[in-house]
CSV table of C-alpha atoms in Angstrom, one decimal:
chain,number,residue,atom,x,y,z
V,1,UNK,CA,0.6,167.1,-119.6
V,2,UNK,CA,3.7,167.2,-119.6
V,3,UNK,CA,6.4,163.7,-118.5
V,4,UNK,CA,9.6,163.7,-117.5
V,5,UNK,CA,12.1,162.5,-120.2
V,6,UNK,CA,13.6,159.5,-119.3
V,7,UNK,CA,16.7,158.2,-121.9
V,8,UNK,CA,17.1,155.1,-123.0
V,9,UNK,CA,21.1,156.1,-122.3
V,10,UNK,CA,23.3,157.4,-120.3
V,11,UNK,CA,26.8,157.6,-121.1
V,12,UNK,CA,29.3,157.6,-118.4
V,13,UNK,CA,30.9,161.1,-117.1
V,14,UNK,CA,34.1,159.1,-117.7
V,15,UNK,CA,34.0,160.0,-121.6
V,16,UNK,CA,33.4,163.4,-121.2
V,17,UNK,CA,36.5,163.4,-119.7
V,18,UNK,CA,38.1,161.4,-121.7
V,19,UNK,CA,36.9,164.2,-124.2
V,20,UNK,CA,38.9,166.8,-122.2
V,21,UNK,CA,41.3,165.2,-122.8
V,22,UNK,CA,42.4,164.3,-126.9
V,23,UNK,CA,40.3,168.1,-127.2
V,24,UNK,CA,43.6,170.2,-124.3
V,25,UNK,CA,46.3,167.1,-125.6
V,26,UNK,CA,46.8,166.3,-122.4
V,27,UNK,CA,47.1,162.1,-121.1
V,28,UNK,CA,45.7,160.6,-117.9
V,29,UNK,CA,49.7,160.9,-116.5
V,30,UNK,CA,49.5,164.5,-117.5
V,31,UNK,CA,46.2,164.6,-115.8
V,32,UNK,CA,47.6,162.7,-112.9
V,33,UNK,CA,50.4,164.3,-112.3
V,34,UNK,CA,48.2,168.0,-112.0
V,35,UNK,CA,45.4,167.4,-110.3
V,36,UNK,CA,47.1,164.2,-107.5
V,37,UNK,CA,45.2,162.1,-109.2
V,38,UNK,CA,46.6,158.1,-109.3
V,39,UNK,CA,46.6,157.6,-112.9
V,40,UNK,CA,44.6,154.2,-112.3
V,41,UNK,CA,41.9,156.4,-110.8
V,42,UNK,CA,42.5,158.5,-114.3
V,43,UNK,CA,42.4,155.4,-115.9
V,44,UNK,CA,38.6,153.5,-114.5
V,45,UNK,CA,36.5,157.2,-114.4
V,46,UNK,CA,37.5,157.4,-118.3
V,47,UNK,CA,35.9,153.0,-118.2
V,48,UNK,CA,32.8,154.0,-116.0
V,49,UNK,CA,33.7,151.9,-113.2
V,50,UNK,CA,34.1,154.9,-110.5
V,51,UNK,CA,32.0,157.4,-109.6
V,52,UNK,CA,33.7,161.3,-109.5
V,53,UNK,CA,33.8,162.0,-106.0
V,54,UNK,CA,33.5,166.3,-104.8
V,55,UNK,CA,36.9,165.9,-104.2
V,56,UNK,CA,37.7,164.9,-107.3
V,57,UNK,CA,35.5,166.9,-109.7
V,58,UNK,CA,37.1,170.3,-107.4
V,59,UNK,CA,40.9,168.2,-108.6
V,60,UNK,CA,38.9,168.3,-112.5
V,61,UNK,CA,38.3,171.8,-112.6
V,62,UNK,CA,41.3,173.8,-110.9
V,63,UNK,CA,43.3,171.9,-113.2
V,64,UNK,CA,40.7,171.7,-117.0
V,65,UNK,CA,39.3,175.2,-116.2
V,66,UNK,CA,35.1,172.7,-115.8
V,67,UNK,CA,33.3,173.6,-113.4
V,68,UNK,CA,33.0,171.0,-110.1
V,69,UNK,CA,29.2,171.3,-110.4
V,70,UNK,CA,28.8,169.7,-114.4
V,71,UNK,CA,30.8,166.7,-113.6
V,72,UNK,CA,29.0,166.2,-110.3
V,73,UNK,CA,25.8,166.6,-112.7
V,74,UNK,CA,27.0,164.3,-115.3
V,75,UNK,CA,27.6,161.6,-112.4
V,76,UNK,CA,24.7,162.2,-110.5
V,77,UNK,CA,22.9,162.2,-113.9
V,78,UNK,CA,24.5,158.1,-114.3
V,79,UNK,CA,24.2,156.7,-111.2
V,80,UNK,CA,20.4,158.0,-111.5
V,81,UNK,CA,19.8,156.4,-115.2
V,82,UNK,CA,22.4,153.3,-113.6
V,83,UNK,CA,20.2,153.0,-110.7
V,84,UNK,CA,16.4,153.0,-112.6
V,85,UNK,CA,18.0,150.4,-114.7
V,86,UNK,CA,18.8,148.6,-112.1
V,87,UNK,CA,15.1,148.6,-111.1
V,88,UNK,CA,13.3,148.0,-114.1
V,89,UNK,CA,15.8,144.4,-114.2
V,90,UNK,CA,14.2,143.5,-110.3
V,91,UNK,CA,10.5,144.8,-111.4
V,92,UNK,CA,11.1,142.0,-114.9
V,93,UNK,CA,13.1,139.1,-112.8
V,94,UNK,CA,10.4,139.8,-109.8
V,95,UNK,CA,7.1,139.8,-110.9
V,96,UNK,CA,7.0,135.3,-111.4
V,97,UNK,CA,8.1,136.4,-107.5
V,98,UNK,CA,5.5,139.0,-106.6
V,99,UNK,CA,2.1,137.0,-108.1
V,100,UNK,CA,2.3,135.0,-105.3
V,101,UNK,CA,1.2,137.5,-102.7
V,102,UNK,CA,-2.5,138.5,-101.4
V,103,UNK,CA,-1.4,141.4,-103.4
V,104,UNK,CA,-4.8,143.1,-103.6
V,105,UNK,CA,-6.3,142.4,-100.1
V,106,UNK,CA,-2.4,143.7,-98.8
V,107,UNK,CA,-3.6,147.1,-100.7
V,108,UNK,CA,-6.8,147.4,-99.8
V,109,UNK,CA,-6.0,147.0,-96.1
V,110,UNK,CA,-3.3,149.6,-96.6
V,111,UNK,CA,0.3,147.3,-95.8
V,112,UNK,CA,1.0,148.0,-99.5
V,113,UNK,CA,0.9,150.7,-101.9
V,114,UNK,CA,-1.6,149.8,-105.1
V,115,UNK,CA,-0.5,148.3,-108.5
V,116,UNK,CA,-1.7,146.0,-110.9
V,117,UNK,CA,1.5,145.5,-112.7
V,118,UNK,CA,3.4,142.7,-111.4
V,119,UNK,CA,7.2,144.9,-111.7
V,120,UNK,CA,5.4,147.9,-109.5
V,121,UNK,CA,3.8,145.2,-107.1
V,122,UNK,CA,7.4,142.7,-107.1
V,123,UNK,CA,9.2,146.7,-105.2
V,124,UNK,CA,6.5,147.5,-103.0
V,125,UNK,CA,7.0,144.4,-101.6
V,126,UNK,CA,10.7,144.6,-101.3
V,127,UNK,CA,9.7,148.0,-99.6
V,128,UNK,CA,7.2,146.6,-96.6
V,129,UNK,CA,9.6,143.6,-96.0
V,130,UNK,CA,12.3,145.9,-95.8
V,131,UNK,CA,15.2,143.2,-98.2
V,132,UNK,CA,16.7,144.0,-101.3
V,133,UNK,CA,15.7,140.9,-103.5
V,134,UNK,CA,13.6,138.1,-103.1
V,135,UNK,CA,16.9,136.2,-102.2
V,136,UNK,CA,17.6,138.2,-99.3
V,137,UNK,CA,13.1,137.5,-98.0
V,138,UNK,CA,13.7,133.6,-98.8
V,139,UNK,CA,16.4,134.0,-96.3
V,140,UNK,CA,14.4,135.9,-94.4
V,141,UNK,CA,10.7,134.0,-94.3
V,142,UNK,CA,11.5,130.5,-95.6
V,143,UNK,CA,12.2,129.4,-91.5
V,144,UNK,CA,10.5,132.3,-89.5
V,145,UNK,CA,11.8,132.1,-86.2
V,146,UNK,CA,8.2,132.4,-83.9
V,147,UNK,CA,5.8,129.9,-82.5
V,148,UNK,CA,2.7,129.5,-84.2
V,149,UNK,CA,0.0,128.5,-82.9
V,150,UNK,CA,-2.6,127.9,-85.9
V,151,UNK,CA,-5.2,125.7,-88.0
V,152,UNK,CA,-4.7,122.3,-89.2
V,153,UNK,CA,-7.2,122.3,-91.8
V,154,UNK,CA,-5.5,125.3,-94.5
V,155,UNK,CA,-1.7,125.1,-95.6
V,156,UNK,CA,0.4,126.3,-94.2
V,157,UNK,CA,1.4,129.2,-97.5
V,158,UNK,CA,4.5,131.0,-97.1
V,159,UNK,CA,3.7,134.1,-98.8
V,160,UNK,CA,0.6,134.6,-96.2
V,161,UNK,CA,2.3,133.5,-93.1
V,162,UNK,CA,5.0,136.2,-93.8
V,163,UNK,CA,3.4,138.6,-94.3
V,164,UNK,CA,1.2,139.1,-91.5
V,165,UNK,CA,4.4,138.1,-89.7
V,166,UNK,CA,5.7,140.8,-91.6
V,167,UNK,CA,3.6,143.0,-91.0
V,168,UNK,CA,3.3,142.7,-86.8
V,169,UNK,CA,7.7,143.8,-86.7
V,170,UNK,CA,6.2,147.2,-88.0
V,171,UNK,CA,3.7,148.1,-86.0
V,172,UNK,CA,5.6,146.5,-83.2
V,173,UNK,CA,8.3,148.6,-83.7
V,174,UNK,CA,6.4,151.2,-82.9
V,175,UNK,CA,6.0,150.2,-78.8
V,176,UNK,CA,8.5,151.6,-77.1
V,177,UNK,CA,9.0,150.3,-74.4
V,178,UNK,CA,11.1,149.0,-71.2
V,179,UNK,CA,13.3,145.9,-70.3
V,180,UNK,CA,11.2,143.0,-70.5
V,181,UNK,CA,10.3,142.0,-67.0
V,182,UNK,CA,9.3,138.1,-66.3
V,183,UNK,CA,7.9,138.7,-62.6
V,184,UNK,CA,6.3,141.0,-63.5
V,185,UNK,CA,4.5,139.5,-66.8
V,186,UNK,CA,3.7,136.4,-65.0
V,187,UNK,CA,2.0,139.1,-62.4
V,188,UNK,CA,-0.2,140.4,-65.5
V,189,UNK,CA,-1.2,137.6,-66.8
V,190,UNK,CA,-3.1,136.3,-63.6
V,191,UNK,CA,-4.7,139.6,-63.5
V,192,UNK,CA,-5.1,139.8,-66.9
V,193,UNK,CA,-8.3,136.8,-66.9
V,194,UNK,CA,-10.5,139.4,-64.8
V,195,UNK,CA,-10.9,140.4,-68.1
V,196,UNK,CA,-11.8,137.4,-69.5
V,197,UNK,CA,-15.5,138.5,-68.0
V,198,UNK,CA,-15.3,141.5,-70.7
V,199,UNK,CA,-16.8,140.9,-74.1
V,200,UNK,CA,-16.2,144.9,-75.6
V,201,UNK,CA,-12.6,144.2,-77.6
V,202,UNK,CA,-12.3,147.8,-77.8
V,203,UNK,CA,-12.0,147.5,-73.4
V,204,UNK,CA,-10.0,144.7,-72.9
V,205,UNK,CA,-7.5,144.5,-76.0
V,206,UNK,CA,-6.1,148.4,-74.8
V,207,UNK,CA,-5.7,147.1,-71.6
V,208,UNK,CA,-4.2,144.0,-72.4
V,209,UNK,CA,-1.5,145.6,-74.9
V,210,UNK,CA,-1.6,148.8,-71.7
V,211,UNK,CA,-0.4,146.2,-69.1
V,212,UNK,CA,1.4,144.2,-71.3
V,213,UNK,CA,3.5,147.6,-72.6
V,214,UNK,CA,4.7,148.2,-68.5
V,215,UNK,CA,6.6,145.1,-68.0
V,216,UNK,CA,8.2,144.3,-71.0
V,217,UNK,CA,5.5,142.7,-73.9
V,218,UNK,CA,5.0,144.3,-76.8
V,219,UNK,CA,1.1,142.6,-77.4
V,220,UNK,CA,-1.1,143.1,-80.7
V,221,UNK,CA,-3.8,141.8,-83.0
V,222,UNK,CA,-2.7,142.1,-86.7
V,223,UNK,CA,-5.6,142.2,-89.7
V,224,UNK,CA,-6.0,138.4,-91.0
V,225,UNK,CA,-5.5,137.3,-94.5
V,226,UNK,CA,-7.5,135.5,-96.6
V,227,UNK,CA,-5.8,131.5,-95.4
V,228,UNK,CA,-3.9,132.3,-92.7
V,229,UNK,CA,-4.3,130.4,-90.8
V,230,UNK,CA,-2.2,130.9,-87.8
V,231,UNK,CA,-4.2,132.6,-84.7
V,232,UNK,CA,-1.2,133.6,-83.2
V,233,UNK,CA,2.8,133.9,-82.3
V,234,UNK,CA,5.2,135.1,-80.3
V,235,UNK,CA,8.8,136.3,-81.6
V,236,UNK,CA,11.4,138.1,-79.6
V,237,UNK,CA,12.3,141.1,-82.3
V,238,UNK,CA,15.3,142.7,-80.7
V,239,UNK,CA,14.4,141.1,-77.3
V,240,UNK,CA,11.8,141.6,-76.6
V,241,UNK,CA,8.7,139.4,-76.3
V,242,UNK,CA,6.0,139.9,-78.5
V,243,UNK,CA,2.7,138.5,-78.6
V,244,UNK,CA,1.0,138.7,-81.9
V,245,UNK,CA,-3.1,137.4,-82.6
V,246,UNK,CA,-5.7,136.7,-85.1
V,247,UNK,CA,-9.2,136.5,-85.5
V,248,UNK,CA,-9.6,134.1,-87.1
V,249,UNK,CA,-11.7,132.2,-85.7
V,250,UNK,CA,-13.3,135.5,-83.8
V,251,UNK,CA,-14.7,134.4,-80.7
V,252,UNK,CA,-13.9,135.6,-76.9
V,253,UNK,CA,-13.2,132.3,-76.2
V,254,UNK,CA,-11.1,131.5,-79.0
V,255,UNK,CA,-9.0,135.1,-77.9
V,256,UNK,CA,-8.5,134.2,-74.8
V,257,UNK,CA,-6.9,130.3,-74.9
V,258,UNK,CA,-4.9,131.7,-77.8
V,259,UNK,CA,-3.8,134.9,-76.0
V,260,UNK,CA,-2.7,133.3,-73.0
V,261,UNK,CA,-1.3,130.2,-74.9
V,262,UNK,CA,1.2,132.8,-76.2
V,263,UNK,CA,1.6,133.7,-73.3
V,264,UNK,CA,3.1,130.9,-71.6
V,265,UNK,CA,5.2,130.6,-75.2
V,266,UNK,CA,6.7,133.3,-73.6
V,267,UNK,CA,7.2,132.5,-70.3
V,268,UNK,CA,9.5,129.8,-71.5
V,269,UNK,CA,11.6,131.4,-73.2
V,270,UNK,CA,12.2,129.4,-76.6
V,271,UNK,CA,13.9,132.7,-78.4
V,272,UNK,CA,14.1,130.4,-81.5
V,273,UNK,CA,12.9,128.1,-83.1
V,274,UNK,CA,9.2,126.8,-85.3
V,275,UNK,CA,6.6,124.8,-83.8
V,276,UNK,CA,3.5,124.8,-85.5
V,277,UNK,CA,0.0,123.2,-83.9
V,278,UNK,CA,-0.5,120.7,-85.7
V,279,UNK,CA,2.5,118.9,-87.5
V,280,UNK,CA,5.2,116.4,-86.2
V,281,UNK,CA,7.3,118.2,-84.1
V,282,UNK,CA,10.2,117.7,-82.0
V,283,UNK,CA,9.8,116.3,-78.8
V,284,UNK,CA,10.9,119.1,-77.1
V,285,UNK,CA,8.5,121.8,-79.3
V,286,UNK,CA,5.6,120.1,-78.4
V,287,UNK,CA,6.0,119.4,-74.9
V,288,UNK,CA,5.9,123.3,-75.2
V,289,UNK,CA,2.6,123.1,-77.1
V,290,UNK,CA,1.1,120.9,-75.1
V,291,UNK,CA,3.2,123.3,-71.7
V,292,UNK,CA,1.2,126.5,-73.7
V,293,UNK,CA,-1.9,124.7,-73.9
V,294,UNK,CA,-2.2,123.0,-70.6
V,295,UNK,CA,-2.1,126.2,-68.8
V,296,UNK,CA,-4.1,128.6,-70.8
V,297,UNK,CA,-6.7,126.2,-70.1
V,298,UNK,CA,-5.9,125.5,-67.0
V,299,UNK,CA,-6.6,129.4,-66.0
V,300,UNK,CA,-8.9,129.7,-67.5
V,301,UNK,CA,-11.5,126.9,-66.1
V,302,UNK,CA,-9.8,125.8,-63.3
V,303,UNK,CA,-9.5,121.8,-63.6
V,304,UNK,CA,-10.6,120.5,-59.6
V,305,UNK,CA,-13.7,123.6,-60.5
V,306,UNK,CA,-14.0,122.2,-63.9
V,307,UNK,CA,-14.5,118.1,-63.2
V,308,UNK,CA,-16.6,118.4,-60.6
V,309,UNK,CA,-18.9,120.5,-63.1
V,310,UNK,CA,-18.8,117.9,-65.3
V,311,UNK,CA,-19.4,115.5,-62.6
V,312,UNK,CA,-21.8,117.1,-61.9
V,313,UNK,CA,-23.9,116.1,-64.5
V,314,UNK,CA,-26.3,120.1,-65.5
V,315,UNK,CA,-25.2,121.4,-68.4
V,316,UNK,CA,-27.7,123.0,-68.9
V,317,UNK,CA,-27.6,127.3,-69.9
V,318,UNK,CA,-28.6,128.4,-66.7
V,319,UNK,CA,-26.2,125.6,-65.3
V,320,UNK,CA,-22.8,126.6,-67.3
V,321,UNK,CA,-23.8,130.1,-66.3
V,322,UNK,CA,-23.6,129.8,-62.7
V,323,UNK,CA,-20.5,128.0,-63.3
V,324,UNK,CA,-18.8,130.4,-64.6
V,325,UNK,CA,-19.6,132.9,-62.6
V,326,UNK,CA,-18.8,131.0,-59.7
V,327,UNK,CA,-14.9,130.7,-61.6
V,328,UNK,CA,-15.5,134.2,-62.1
V,329,UNK,CA,-15.1,134.1,-66.7
V,330,UNK,CA,-17.2,134.6,-69.1
V,331,UNK,CA,-20.3,131.2,-69.3
V,332,UNK,CA,-19.0,131.3,-73.7
V,333,UNK,CA,-15.4,130.7,-72.5
V,334,UNK,CA,-17.2,127.0,-70.4
V,335,UNK,CA,-19.1,126.8,-73.7
V,336,UNK,CA,-16.1,126.5,-76.2
V,337,UNK,CA,-14.4,124.1,-73.3
V,338,UNK,CA,-17.2,122.0,-73.3
V,339,UNK,CA,-17.9,122.0,-77.1
V,340,UNK,CA,-13.5,121.0,-77.5
V,341,UNK,CA,-14.3,118.5,-75.3
V,342,UNK,CA,-16.7,116.8,-76.6
V,343,UNK,CA,-19.6,117.4,-73.9
V,344,UNK,CA,-21.7,119.6,-75.8
V,345,UNK,CA,-22.2,119.1,-79.8
V,346,UNK,CA,-21.7,122.3,-81.9
V,347,UNK,CA,-24.8,123.7,-82.7
V,348,UNK,CA,-26.3,123.3,-78.7
V,349,UNK,CA,-28.5,126.1,-78.2
V,350,UNK,CA,-25.7,127.0,-75.9
V,351,UNK,CA,-23.2,127.8,-78.9
V,352,UNK,CA,-25.1,131.2,-78.5
V,353,UNK,CA,-23.3,132.4,-75.5
V,354,UNK,CA,-20.3,132.6,-76.9
V,355,UNK,CA,-18.7,136.6,-78.1
V,356,UNK,CA,-18.3,136.7,-81.6
V,357,UNK,CA,-15.8,139.7,-82.7
V,358,UNK,CA,-16.4,140.9,-86.8
V,359,UNK,CA,-13.4,143.8,-87.6
V,360,UNK,CA,-14.9,147.6,-88.0
V,361,UNK,CA,-15.6,148.1,-92.1
């Protein structure tokens, strides 16, 4: 098997230029007079501080007789050597940084190329994030401009959350949509409630994406990473609102509650700022979270109808099915609400009415 030779060092083309001048008995000042190149520029080339451009190579060919392709080839080899040396330096300096990411899982899902060495992982991660180095990554991701709906049970690991968010960015960039239409989106959100009776995500998720895209909102579901802890997020990317969801709890009622929660954040038009559920929030951010929760809960189950149902005292499975049919929603959504409100115990037989999702392997 043939392997490509990679030299340990490559001299700058300026050394060849200095040797040629010595051989011809020509000084740098003489070359400047004959070529029209500034003497400072020639000195910088000789000392490897300035590149040989196409124009310079042609001037050297006319004055020295050495073909321009020789100078350009020497310059290209030298610049490639410098680039590879810099890449090796990045591998070494970023290896420890790369080890904190869930790299294997990201590779298994096709987000990054498979790699075993930390240095190679680092380069692949920089490419995945679209950044030049780890400092650029920190500036972009240690305080992302997003509003999350997430659990309180897991630690908030920046590397995991940022990877999931970045994957969403990549997917969102593929969607071509018109400008955001707030009035149209309000109408779409209300109309989408009818889909809550549909159990098959392969039917209702594409419809959500289609209708949202029609009014300038990008909707996507991105597979969660271990310890992600995020149900959904709302962001504005390149002027367009983006709703990104995981299937963290993989249940029908959680999915729809999260969607309408994030839809309310879009309608709030908060394009900057971060507020995480379960964390101490600024008053205004907490108000927005509470408002989004109320909006989602009330849209799924009208408050007055829900109060009357609870007051009726019959929380049997047949009664739940009848109530769900009356308000035109899925009974699993009603069960989820009853459990969250502690009207039913978790593990109650009615829990079987909830629909569970799973990712296709």
